[in-house]
XYZ file of C-alpha atoms in Angstrom:
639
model
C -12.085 84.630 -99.038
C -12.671 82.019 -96.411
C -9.397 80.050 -97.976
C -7.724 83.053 -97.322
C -8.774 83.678 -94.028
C -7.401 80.476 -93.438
C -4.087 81.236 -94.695
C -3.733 83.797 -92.709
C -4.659 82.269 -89.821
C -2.120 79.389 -90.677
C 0.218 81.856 -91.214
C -0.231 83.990 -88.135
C 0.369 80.558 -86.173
C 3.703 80.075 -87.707
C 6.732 81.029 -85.091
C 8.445 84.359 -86.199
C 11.868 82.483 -86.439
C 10.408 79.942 -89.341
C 8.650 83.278 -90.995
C 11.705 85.426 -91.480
C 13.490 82.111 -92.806
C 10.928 82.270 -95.356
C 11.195 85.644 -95.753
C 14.896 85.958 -96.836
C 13.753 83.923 -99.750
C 11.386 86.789 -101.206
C 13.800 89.289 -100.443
C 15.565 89.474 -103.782
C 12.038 89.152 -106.213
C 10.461 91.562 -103.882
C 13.288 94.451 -104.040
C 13.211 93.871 -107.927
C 9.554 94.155 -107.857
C 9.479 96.894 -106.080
C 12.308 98.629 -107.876
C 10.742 98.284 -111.215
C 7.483 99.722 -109.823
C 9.553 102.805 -108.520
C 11.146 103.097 -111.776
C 7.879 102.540 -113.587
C 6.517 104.924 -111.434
C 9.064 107.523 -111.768
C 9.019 107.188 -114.872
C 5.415 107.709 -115.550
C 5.142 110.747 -112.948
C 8.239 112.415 -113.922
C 7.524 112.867 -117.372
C 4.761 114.853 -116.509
C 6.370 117.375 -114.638
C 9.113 120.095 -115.377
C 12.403 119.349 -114.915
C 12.446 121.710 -111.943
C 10.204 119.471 -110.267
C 11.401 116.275 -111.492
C 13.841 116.296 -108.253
C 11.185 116.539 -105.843
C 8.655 113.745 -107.753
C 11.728 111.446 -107.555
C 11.814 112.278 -104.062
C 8.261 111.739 -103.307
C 8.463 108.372 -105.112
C 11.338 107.058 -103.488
C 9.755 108.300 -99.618
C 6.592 106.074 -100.498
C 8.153 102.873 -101.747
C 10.050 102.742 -98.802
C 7.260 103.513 -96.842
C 5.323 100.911 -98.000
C 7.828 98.609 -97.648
C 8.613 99.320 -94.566
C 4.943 99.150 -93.508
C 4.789 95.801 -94.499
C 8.015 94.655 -92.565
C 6.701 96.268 -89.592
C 3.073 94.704 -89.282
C 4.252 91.649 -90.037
C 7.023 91.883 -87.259
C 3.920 93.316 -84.782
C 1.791 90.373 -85.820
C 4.277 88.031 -84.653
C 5.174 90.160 -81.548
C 1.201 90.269 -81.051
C 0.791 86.328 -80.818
C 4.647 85.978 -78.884
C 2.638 88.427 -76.104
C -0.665 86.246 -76.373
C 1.219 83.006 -76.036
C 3.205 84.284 -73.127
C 0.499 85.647 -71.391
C -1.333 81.862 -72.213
C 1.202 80.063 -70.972
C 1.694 82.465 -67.919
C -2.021 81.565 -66.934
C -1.585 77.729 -67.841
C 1.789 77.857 -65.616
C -0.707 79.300 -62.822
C -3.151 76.839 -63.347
C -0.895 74.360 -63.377
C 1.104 75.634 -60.172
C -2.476 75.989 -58.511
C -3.496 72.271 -59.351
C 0.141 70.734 -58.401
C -1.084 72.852 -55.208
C -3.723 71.001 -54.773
C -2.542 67.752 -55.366
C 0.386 68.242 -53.242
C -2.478 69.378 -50.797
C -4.567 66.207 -51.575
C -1.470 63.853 -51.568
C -0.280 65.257 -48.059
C -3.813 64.633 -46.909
C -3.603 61.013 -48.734
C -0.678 60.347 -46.366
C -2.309 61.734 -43.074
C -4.956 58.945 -43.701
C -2.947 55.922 -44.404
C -0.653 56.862 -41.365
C -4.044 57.288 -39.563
C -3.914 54.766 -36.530
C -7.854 55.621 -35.153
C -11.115 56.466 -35.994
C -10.628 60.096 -34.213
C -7.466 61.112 -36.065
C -9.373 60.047 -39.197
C -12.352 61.601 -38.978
C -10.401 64.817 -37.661
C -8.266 65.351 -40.721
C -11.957 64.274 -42.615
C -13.475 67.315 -40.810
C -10.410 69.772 -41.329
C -9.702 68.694 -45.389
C -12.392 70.427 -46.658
C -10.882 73.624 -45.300
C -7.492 73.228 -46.400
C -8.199 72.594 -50.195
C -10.800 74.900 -50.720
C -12.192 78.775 -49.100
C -14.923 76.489 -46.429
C -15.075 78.258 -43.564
C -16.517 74.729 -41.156
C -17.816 71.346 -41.564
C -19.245 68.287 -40.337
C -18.712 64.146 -40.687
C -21.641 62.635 -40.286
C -22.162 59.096 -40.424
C -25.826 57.599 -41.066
C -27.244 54.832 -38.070
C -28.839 52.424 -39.562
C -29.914 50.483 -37.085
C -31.939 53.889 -35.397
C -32.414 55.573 -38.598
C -31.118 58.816 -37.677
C -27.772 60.588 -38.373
C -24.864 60.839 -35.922
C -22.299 63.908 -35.459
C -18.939 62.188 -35.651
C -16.614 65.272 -35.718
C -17.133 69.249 -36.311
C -14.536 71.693 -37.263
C -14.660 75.516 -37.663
C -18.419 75.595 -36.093
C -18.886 77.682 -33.095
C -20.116 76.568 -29.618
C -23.678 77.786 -30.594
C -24.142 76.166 -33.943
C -22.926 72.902 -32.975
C -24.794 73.038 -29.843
C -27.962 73.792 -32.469
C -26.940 71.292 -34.297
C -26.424 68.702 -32.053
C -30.196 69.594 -31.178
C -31.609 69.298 -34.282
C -29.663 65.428 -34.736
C -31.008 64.110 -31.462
C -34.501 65.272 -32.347
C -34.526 62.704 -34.990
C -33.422 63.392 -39.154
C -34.272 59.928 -41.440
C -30.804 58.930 -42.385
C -32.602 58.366 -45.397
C -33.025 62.035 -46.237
C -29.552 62.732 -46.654
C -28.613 59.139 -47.785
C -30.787 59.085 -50.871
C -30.376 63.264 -51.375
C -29.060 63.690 -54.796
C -28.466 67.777 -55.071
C -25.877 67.532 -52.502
C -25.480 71.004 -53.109
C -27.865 73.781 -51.487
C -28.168 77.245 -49.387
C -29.032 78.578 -46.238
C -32.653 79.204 -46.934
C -33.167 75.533 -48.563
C -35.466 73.143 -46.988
C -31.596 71.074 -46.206
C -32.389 69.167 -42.916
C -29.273 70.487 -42.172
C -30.377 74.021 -41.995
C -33.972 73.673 -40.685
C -34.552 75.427 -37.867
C -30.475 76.591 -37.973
C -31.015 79.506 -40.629
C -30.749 82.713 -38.335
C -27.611 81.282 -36.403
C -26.208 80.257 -40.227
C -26.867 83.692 -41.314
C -25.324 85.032 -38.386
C -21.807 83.280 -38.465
C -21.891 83.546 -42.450
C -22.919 80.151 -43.343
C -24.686 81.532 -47.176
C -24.886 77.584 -48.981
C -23.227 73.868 -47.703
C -22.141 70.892 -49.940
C -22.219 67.519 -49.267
C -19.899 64.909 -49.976
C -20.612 61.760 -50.088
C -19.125 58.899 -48.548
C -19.478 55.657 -50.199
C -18.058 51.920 -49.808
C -19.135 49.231 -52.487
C -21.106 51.665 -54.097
C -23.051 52.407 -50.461
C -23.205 55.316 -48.812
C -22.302 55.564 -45.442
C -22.298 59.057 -44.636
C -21.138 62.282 -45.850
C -18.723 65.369 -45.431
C -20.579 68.744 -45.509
C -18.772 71.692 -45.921
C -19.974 75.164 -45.428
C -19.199 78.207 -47.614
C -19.393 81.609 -46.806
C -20.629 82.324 -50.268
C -24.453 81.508 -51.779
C -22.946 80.055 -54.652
C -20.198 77.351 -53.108
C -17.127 76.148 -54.522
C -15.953 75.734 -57.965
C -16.193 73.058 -59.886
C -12.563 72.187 -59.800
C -12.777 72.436 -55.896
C -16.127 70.001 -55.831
C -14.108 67.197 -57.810
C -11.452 67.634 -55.141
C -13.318 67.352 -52.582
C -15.603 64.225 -54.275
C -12.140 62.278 -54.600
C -11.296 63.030 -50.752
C -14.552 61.644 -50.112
C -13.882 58.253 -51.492
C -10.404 58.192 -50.184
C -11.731 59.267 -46.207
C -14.620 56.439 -47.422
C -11.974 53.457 -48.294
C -9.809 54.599 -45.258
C -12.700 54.498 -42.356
C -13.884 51.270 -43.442
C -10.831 50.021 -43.078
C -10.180 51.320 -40.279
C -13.038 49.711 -38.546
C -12.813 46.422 -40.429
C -9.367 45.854 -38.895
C -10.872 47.049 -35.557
C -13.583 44.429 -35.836
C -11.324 41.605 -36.535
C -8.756 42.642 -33.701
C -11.756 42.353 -31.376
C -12.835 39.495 -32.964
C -9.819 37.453 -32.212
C -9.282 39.101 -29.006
C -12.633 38.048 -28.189
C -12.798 34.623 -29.438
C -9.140 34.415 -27.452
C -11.677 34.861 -24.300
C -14.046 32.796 -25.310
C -11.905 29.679 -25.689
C -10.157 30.627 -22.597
C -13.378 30.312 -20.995
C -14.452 27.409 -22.892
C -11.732 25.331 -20.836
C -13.278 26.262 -17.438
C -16.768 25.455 -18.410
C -17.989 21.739 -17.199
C -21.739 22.537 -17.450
C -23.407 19.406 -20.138
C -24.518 21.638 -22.933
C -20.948 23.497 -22.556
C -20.674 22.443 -26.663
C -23.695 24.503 -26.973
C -22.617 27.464 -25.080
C -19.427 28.137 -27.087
C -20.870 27.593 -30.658
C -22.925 30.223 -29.782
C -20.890 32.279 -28.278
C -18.305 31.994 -30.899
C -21.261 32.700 -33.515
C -21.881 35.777 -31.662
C -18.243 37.170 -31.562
C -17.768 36.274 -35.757
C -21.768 37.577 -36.757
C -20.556 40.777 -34.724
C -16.736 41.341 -36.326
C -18.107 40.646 -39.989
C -20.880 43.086 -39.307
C -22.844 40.147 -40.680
C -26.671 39.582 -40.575
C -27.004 35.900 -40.331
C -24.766 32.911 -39.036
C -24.471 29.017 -38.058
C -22.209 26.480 -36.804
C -22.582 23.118 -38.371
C -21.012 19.930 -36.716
C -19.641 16.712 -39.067
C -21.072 13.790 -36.634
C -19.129 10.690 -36.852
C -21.859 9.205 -38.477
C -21.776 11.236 -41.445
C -23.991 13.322 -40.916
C -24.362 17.358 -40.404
C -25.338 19.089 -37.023
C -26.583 22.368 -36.598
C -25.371 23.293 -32.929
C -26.873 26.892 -33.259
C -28.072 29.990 -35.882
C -27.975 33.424 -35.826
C -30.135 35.495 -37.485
C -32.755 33.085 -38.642
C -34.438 30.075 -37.329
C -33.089 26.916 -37.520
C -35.528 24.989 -39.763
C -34.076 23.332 -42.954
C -36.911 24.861 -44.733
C -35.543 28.196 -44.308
C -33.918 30.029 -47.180
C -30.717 30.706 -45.310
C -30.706 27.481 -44.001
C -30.616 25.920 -47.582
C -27.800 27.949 -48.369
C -25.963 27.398 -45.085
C -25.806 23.887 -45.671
C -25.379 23.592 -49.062
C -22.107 26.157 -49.081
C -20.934 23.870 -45.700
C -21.452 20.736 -47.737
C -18.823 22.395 -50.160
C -16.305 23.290 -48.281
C -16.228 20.084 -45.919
C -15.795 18.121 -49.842
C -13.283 20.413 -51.071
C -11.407 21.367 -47.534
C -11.094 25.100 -48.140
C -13.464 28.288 -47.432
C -16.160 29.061 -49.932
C -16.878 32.934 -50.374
C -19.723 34.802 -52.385
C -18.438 38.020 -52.033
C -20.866 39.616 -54.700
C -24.786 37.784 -55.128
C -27.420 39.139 -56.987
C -30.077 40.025 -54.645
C -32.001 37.016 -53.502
C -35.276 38.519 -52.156
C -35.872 35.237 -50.317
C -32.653 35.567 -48.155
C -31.797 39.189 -49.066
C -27.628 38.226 -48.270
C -25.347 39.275 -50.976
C -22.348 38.247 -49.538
C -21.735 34.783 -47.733
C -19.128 32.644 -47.094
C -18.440 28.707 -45.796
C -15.483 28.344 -43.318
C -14.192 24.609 -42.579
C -13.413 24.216 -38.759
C -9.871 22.139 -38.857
C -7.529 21.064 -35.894
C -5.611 18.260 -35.999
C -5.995 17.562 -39.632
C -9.820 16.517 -39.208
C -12.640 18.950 -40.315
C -14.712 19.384 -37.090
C -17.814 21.312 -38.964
C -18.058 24.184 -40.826
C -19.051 28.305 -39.506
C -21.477 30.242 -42.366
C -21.483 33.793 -42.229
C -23.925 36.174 -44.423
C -24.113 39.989 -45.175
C -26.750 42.121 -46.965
C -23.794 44.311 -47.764
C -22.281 43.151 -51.128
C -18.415 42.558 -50.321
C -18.871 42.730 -46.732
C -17.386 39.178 -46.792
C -14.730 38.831 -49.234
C -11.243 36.794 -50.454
C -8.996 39.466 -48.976
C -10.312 37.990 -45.370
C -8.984 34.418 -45.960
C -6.191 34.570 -43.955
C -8.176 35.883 -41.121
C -11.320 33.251 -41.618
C -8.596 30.762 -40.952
C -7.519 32.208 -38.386
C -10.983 32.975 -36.706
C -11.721 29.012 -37.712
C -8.871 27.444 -36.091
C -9.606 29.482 -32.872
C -13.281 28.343 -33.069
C -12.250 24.641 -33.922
C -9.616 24.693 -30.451
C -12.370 25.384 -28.643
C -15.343 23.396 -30.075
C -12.641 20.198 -29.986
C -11.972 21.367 -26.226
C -15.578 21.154 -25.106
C -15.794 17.562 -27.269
C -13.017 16.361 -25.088
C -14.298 17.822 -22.031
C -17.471 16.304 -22.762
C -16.137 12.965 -23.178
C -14.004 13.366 -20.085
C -16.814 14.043 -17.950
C -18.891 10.832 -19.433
C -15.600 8.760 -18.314
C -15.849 10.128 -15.283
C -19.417 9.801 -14.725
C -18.776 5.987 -15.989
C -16.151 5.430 -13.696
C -17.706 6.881 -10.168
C -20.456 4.771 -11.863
C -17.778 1.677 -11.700
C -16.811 2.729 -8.334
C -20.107 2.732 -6.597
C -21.233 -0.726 -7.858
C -17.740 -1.873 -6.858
C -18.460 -0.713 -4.047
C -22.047 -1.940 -3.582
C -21.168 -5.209 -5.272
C -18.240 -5.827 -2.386
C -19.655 -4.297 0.747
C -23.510 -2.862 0.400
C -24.804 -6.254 -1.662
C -22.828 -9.022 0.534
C -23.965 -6.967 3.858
C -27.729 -7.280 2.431
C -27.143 -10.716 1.405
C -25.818 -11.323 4.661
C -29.372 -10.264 5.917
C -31.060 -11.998 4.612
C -29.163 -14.808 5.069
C -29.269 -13.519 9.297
C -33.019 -12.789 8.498
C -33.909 -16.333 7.631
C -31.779 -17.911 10.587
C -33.815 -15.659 13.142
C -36.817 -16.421 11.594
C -35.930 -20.312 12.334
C -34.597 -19.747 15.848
C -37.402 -17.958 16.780
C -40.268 -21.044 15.506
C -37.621 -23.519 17.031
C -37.847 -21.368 20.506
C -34.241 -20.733 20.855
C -35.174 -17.448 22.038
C -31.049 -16.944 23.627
C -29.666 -17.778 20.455
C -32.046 -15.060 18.843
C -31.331 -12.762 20.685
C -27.500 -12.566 19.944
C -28.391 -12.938 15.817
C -30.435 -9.794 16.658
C -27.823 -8.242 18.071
C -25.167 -9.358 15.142
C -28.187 -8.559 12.751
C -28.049 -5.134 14.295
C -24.942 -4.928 13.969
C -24.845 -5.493 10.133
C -27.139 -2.730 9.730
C -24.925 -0.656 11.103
C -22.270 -1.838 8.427
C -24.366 -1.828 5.573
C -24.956 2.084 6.654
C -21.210 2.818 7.041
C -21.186 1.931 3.605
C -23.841 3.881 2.102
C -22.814 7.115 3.982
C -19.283 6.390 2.909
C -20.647 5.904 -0.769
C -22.357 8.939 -0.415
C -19.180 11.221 1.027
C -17.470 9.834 -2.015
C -19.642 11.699 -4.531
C -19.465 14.929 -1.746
C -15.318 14.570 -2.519
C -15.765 15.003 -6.217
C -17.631 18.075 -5.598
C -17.350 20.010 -2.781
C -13.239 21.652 -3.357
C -11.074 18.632 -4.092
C -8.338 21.121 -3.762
C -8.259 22.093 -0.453
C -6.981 18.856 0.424
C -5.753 19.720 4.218
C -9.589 21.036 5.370
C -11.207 18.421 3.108
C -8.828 15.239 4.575
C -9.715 17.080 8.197
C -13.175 16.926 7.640
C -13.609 13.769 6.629
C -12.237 12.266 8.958
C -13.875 13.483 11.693
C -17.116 12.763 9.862
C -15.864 9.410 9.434
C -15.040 9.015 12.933
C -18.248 10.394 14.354
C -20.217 7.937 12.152
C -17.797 4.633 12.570
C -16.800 5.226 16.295
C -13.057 4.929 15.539
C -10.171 7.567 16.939
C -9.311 8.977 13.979
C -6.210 11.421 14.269
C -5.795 13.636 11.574
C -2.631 16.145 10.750
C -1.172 17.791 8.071
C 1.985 20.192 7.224
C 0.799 23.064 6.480
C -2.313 22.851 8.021
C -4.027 24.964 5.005
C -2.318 23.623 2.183
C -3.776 23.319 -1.490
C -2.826 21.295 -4.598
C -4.831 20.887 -7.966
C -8.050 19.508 -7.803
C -7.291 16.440 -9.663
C -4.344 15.048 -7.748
C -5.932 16.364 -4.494
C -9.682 13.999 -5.685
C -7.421 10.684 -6.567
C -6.158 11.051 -3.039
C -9.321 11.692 -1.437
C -10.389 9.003 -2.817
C -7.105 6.858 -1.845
C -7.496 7.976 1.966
C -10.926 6.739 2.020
C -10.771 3.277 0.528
C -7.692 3.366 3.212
C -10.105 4.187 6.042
C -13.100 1.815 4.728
C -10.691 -1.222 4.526
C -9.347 -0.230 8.443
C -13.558 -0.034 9.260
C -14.310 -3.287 7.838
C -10.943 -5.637 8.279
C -8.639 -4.046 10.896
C -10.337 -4.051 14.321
C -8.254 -1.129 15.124
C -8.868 1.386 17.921
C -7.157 3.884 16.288
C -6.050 5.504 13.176
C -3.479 8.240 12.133
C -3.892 10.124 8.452
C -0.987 12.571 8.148
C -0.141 14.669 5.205
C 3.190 16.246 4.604
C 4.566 18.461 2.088
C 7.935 17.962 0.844
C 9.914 19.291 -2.320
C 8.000 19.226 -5.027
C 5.981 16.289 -3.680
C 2.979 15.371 -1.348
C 2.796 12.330 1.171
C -0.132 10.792 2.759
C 0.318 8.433 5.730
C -2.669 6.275 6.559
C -1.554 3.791 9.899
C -3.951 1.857 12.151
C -3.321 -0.305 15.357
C -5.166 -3.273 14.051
C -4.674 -6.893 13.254
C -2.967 -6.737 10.135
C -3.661 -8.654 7.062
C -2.282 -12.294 7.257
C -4.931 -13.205 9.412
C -7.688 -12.248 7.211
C -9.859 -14.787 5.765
C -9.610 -15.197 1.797
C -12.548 -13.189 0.962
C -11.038 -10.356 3.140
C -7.653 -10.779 1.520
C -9.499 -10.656 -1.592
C -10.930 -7.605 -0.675
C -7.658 -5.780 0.143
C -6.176 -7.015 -2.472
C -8.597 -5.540 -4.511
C -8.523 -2.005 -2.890
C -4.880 -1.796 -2.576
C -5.156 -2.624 -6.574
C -7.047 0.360 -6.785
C -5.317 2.426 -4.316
C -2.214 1.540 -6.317
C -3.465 2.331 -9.727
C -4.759 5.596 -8.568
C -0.891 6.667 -7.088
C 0.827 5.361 -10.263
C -1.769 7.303 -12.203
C -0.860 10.426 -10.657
C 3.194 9.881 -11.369
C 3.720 8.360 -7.526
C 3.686 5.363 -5.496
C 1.966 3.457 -2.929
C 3.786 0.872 -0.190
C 2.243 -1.150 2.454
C 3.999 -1.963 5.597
C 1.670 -4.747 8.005
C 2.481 -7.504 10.122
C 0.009 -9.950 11.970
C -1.431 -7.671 15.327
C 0.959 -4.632 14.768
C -1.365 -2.868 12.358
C -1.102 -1.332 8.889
C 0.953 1.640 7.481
C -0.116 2.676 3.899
C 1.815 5.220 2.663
C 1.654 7.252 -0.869
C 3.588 9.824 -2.312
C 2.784 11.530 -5.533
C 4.384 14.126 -7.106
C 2.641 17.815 -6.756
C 2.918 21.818 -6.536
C 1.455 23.007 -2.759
C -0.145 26.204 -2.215
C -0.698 27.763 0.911
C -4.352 28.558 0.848
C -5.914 28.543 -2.592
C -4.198 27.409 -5.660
């Protein structure tokens, strides 16, 4: 029975087309079968009858063969219209399905394309908030991200909610919800009268706008969720299944998108940032400016990798590592992160490229499980090395190389900036060093040997009685006092140049010089075209400092009366005039001409260092006329 149930079943399954092919070959056996029954038959019944009624019996016979046979021909032509009907009316339904899912995925692809093409976090989470209402029969819902860092859960975008829910709503989130309730909830799914911290307290105005159940979807990156999409339904029991697998796979895709989307924010602020940083790295001229920009830099990477923990380490010339500053934990080498800072620096200083752990187990002594070594490089030399570490698997990872490189050579320009600034300003702290016991050496110490020298003479005259001649070495001891404070005071304006607006070079000139006349006692005349004019501070220092080793050599060796400083602008250029009415320098002794020839040495160099030149016109009693001009861009005012 059962093999024949099977059969039949087979058979029934067959297309109608392939059965009446089979059919045509029974046709023949089964009209001679059935003509020999109708003949048996006949002959059987007729013989039993009268004649008279033999007619009729024939008649009877004949009317039920054909009956029968066409009986059979019929049911089996219904049976196969019967399953034609039921496939048709299956493969009218499938065709539905099918136009209803292509529906949806056209939906879902459309929506794919709205959040690739998505240039902000708004539009984003806008089409986030508006999907679940275009794929399935929600009526509103939310995006909700989770705060970590205040453990609560933040309303990024509504849609379909009225004024008086969200207002609830946004109530019931600022009151305080664990983001750990809904970031560890695994229902997802649940109704108006649930215990859902997003119905507490909400249930009569939910009830009210039709709000009967909500499902959450979540949204996940590297297996972490970050938030979720709930969608309300106007119905207890939700969406169907289908719908909830449509919606799960919107969530991942709105997931991968928004992290993107604020990855590539943080690293355009990052380099914008560290942009500003170096920037500001070349005005800075405080000691521990080194200091200041590795951890300032430290702050701007830690910040765009969203990372926990940080350092810079310095390669010393002497072979050995630095730690300039940390982030994130202390800087002890007994530290856990410290140890791994150092170690992953020491690698990719030896092999000259960036080492990345993208994916650590987790390390309960560090708790990072992503980190990665990046080597600072400019000019071919490997200045140190930035470490950055996550707790967020991933969070640092190969598809960032380009832009660790990036970030590195930034941080590099400006670490090697503040190195050369730094040696720059111990030159120049060892040259003004040079200068002032030049300076001491050939007027401060010979004045002070000189008095002692004047010291012990008076000291003689006065036990010998000579009490006239005494009294004029007081008065030329007196006198070298007065000299030996000229030259101190002068020493001293000479560090007040460096510091007080070199480039203001017209008011700073002026005021020198009448300082220097008020303390000297010589007419100094002072001029300048323009009168406010202002060049960069280094040009306008070296000729400070030119105009007064000018002025101190008239003080000491001219005997002038009077002396004229004048300062002209010209295309492109600046000249400074120094002229005196004095003596002149042939009829200096040698240690004076040794003396000017060592200033006008320095004078010189000073010009020539700046791209100009320095020429001295003198004569014996028809004074001296210095004059330098050095190339330069004048500003009226303030440069």
């Amino acid at each position: 029975m059962n093999g024949f149930t099977t059969f039949l079943g087979h058979f029934r399954q067959t297309p109608l087309h392939l059965q009446l092919r089979r059919y045509r070959w029974l046709v023949f056996p089964a009209v001679l079968l059935l003509a020999a029954i109708h003949q048996f038959a006949l002959y059987l019944v007729a013989e039993a009858f009268p004649v008279t009624w033999q007619w009729w019996v024939q008649l009877l016979v004949y009317a039920l063969t054909g009956s029968l046979a066409a009986w059979v021909g019929l049911t089996i032509i219904a049976e196969a219209a019967a399953q034609r009907f039921e496939a048709e009316a299956e493969l009218r339904q499938a065709y539905a399905e099918l136009a209803q899912n292509h529906e949806k995925l056209l939906a879902l692809h459309n929506l794919g394309e709205r959040v690739a093409s998505a240039d902000d976090q708004h539009t984003l989470l806008e089409i986030a908030a508006r999907a679940p209402l275009e794929l399935t029969a929600a009526r509103a819902s939310t995006v909700i991200t989770f705060d970590a860092a205040h453990d609560r859960l933040k309303l990024d975008m509504a849609w379909g909610l009225s004024d008086t829910y969200l207002k609830a709503l946004r109530q019931q989130l600022e009151n305080g919800i664990p983001a750990g309730r809904c970031q560890t909830c695994t229902s997802l799914k649940t109704q108006v009268e649930s215990d859902c911290p997003l119905f507490r307290g909400l249930q009569p105005t939910a009830q009210n706008e039709g709000l009967q159940s909500l499902i959450c979807l979540p949204v996940t990156h590297d297996e972490e969720r970050i938030g979720i999409i709930s969608a309300y339904f106007p119905s207890a029991d939700g969406p169907p299944e289908d719908q909830v697998r449509l919606l799960n796979i919107l969530g991942g895709v709105i997931a991968t998108a928004l992290e993107n989307l604020r990855a590539r924010a943080r690293e355009i602020e990052t380099v914008h940032a560290l942009d500003r940083a170096t920037n500001r790295a070349l005005l800075m001229d405080e000691s521990n400016a080194l200091d200041q920009i590795a951890a300032q830099v430290l702050q701007i990477a830690v910040s765009g990798w969203d990372a926990q923990a940080g350092a810079v380490f310095l390669w010393e010339e002497d072979q050995t590592w630095i730690c300039r500053t940390t982030l994130g934990f202390q800087r002890d080498p007994a530290h856990p992160i410290f140890e791994a800072a150092l170690e992953m620096s020491r690698q990719a200083q030896q092999s000259n490229q960036i080492m990345i752990h993208a994916e650590l187990e987790n390390n309960p002594s560090h708790g990072l499980r992503s980190m990665a070594a990046v080597p600072l490089i400019t000019e071919g030399q490997i200045l140190g090395v930035l470490f950055l570490g996550a707790q967020r698997r991933r969070a640092i990872n190969e598809s960032q190389i380009e832009l660790l490189n990036t970030v590195a050579h930034q941080i590099a320009l400006a670490i090697r900036n503040a190195q050369l600034y730094a040696q720059l300003s111990q030159m120049a702290v060892l040259k003004e060093r040079y200068r002032l016991s030049r300076e001491f050496h050939d007027g401060l110490a010979q004045t002070l040997g000189y008095l002692g020298f004047q010291a012990e003479r008076l000291e003689q005259l006065v036990a010998d009685e000579q009490n006239a001649e005494a009294v004029r070495e007081i008065n030329a001891l007196r006198q070298s006092i007065r000299d030996a404070y000229a030259d101190v005071r002068e020493a001293i304006d000479g560090l007040r140049l460096s510091v007080e607006n070199p480039g203001q070079i017209a008011s700073r000139l002026d005021e020198y010089c009448a300082a220097f006349s008020r303390q000297t006692g010589l007419q100094v005349e002072f001029r300048a075209e323009p009168k406010d004019m202002a060049i960069d501070s280094a040009t306008a220092l070296q000729l400070l400092r030119i105009a007064q080793e000018a002025l101190t050599n008239t003080r000491k060796h001219a005997q002038a009366q009077k002396v004229r400083v004048e300062l002209q602008a010209e295309q492109g250029s600046l000249q400074l005039v120094i002229s005196d009415d004095g003596r002149g320098f042939p009829a200096e002794s040698r240690t004076e001409r040794a003396y000017h020839s060592y200033g006008l040495t320095s004078m010189r160099e000073r010009a020539e260092g700046l791209g100009g030149s320095l020429s001295v016109a003198t004569s014996p009693e028809q004074g001296t006329r210095i004059t330098v001009e050095v190339p330069a861009k004048v500003a009226i005012g303030s440069l």
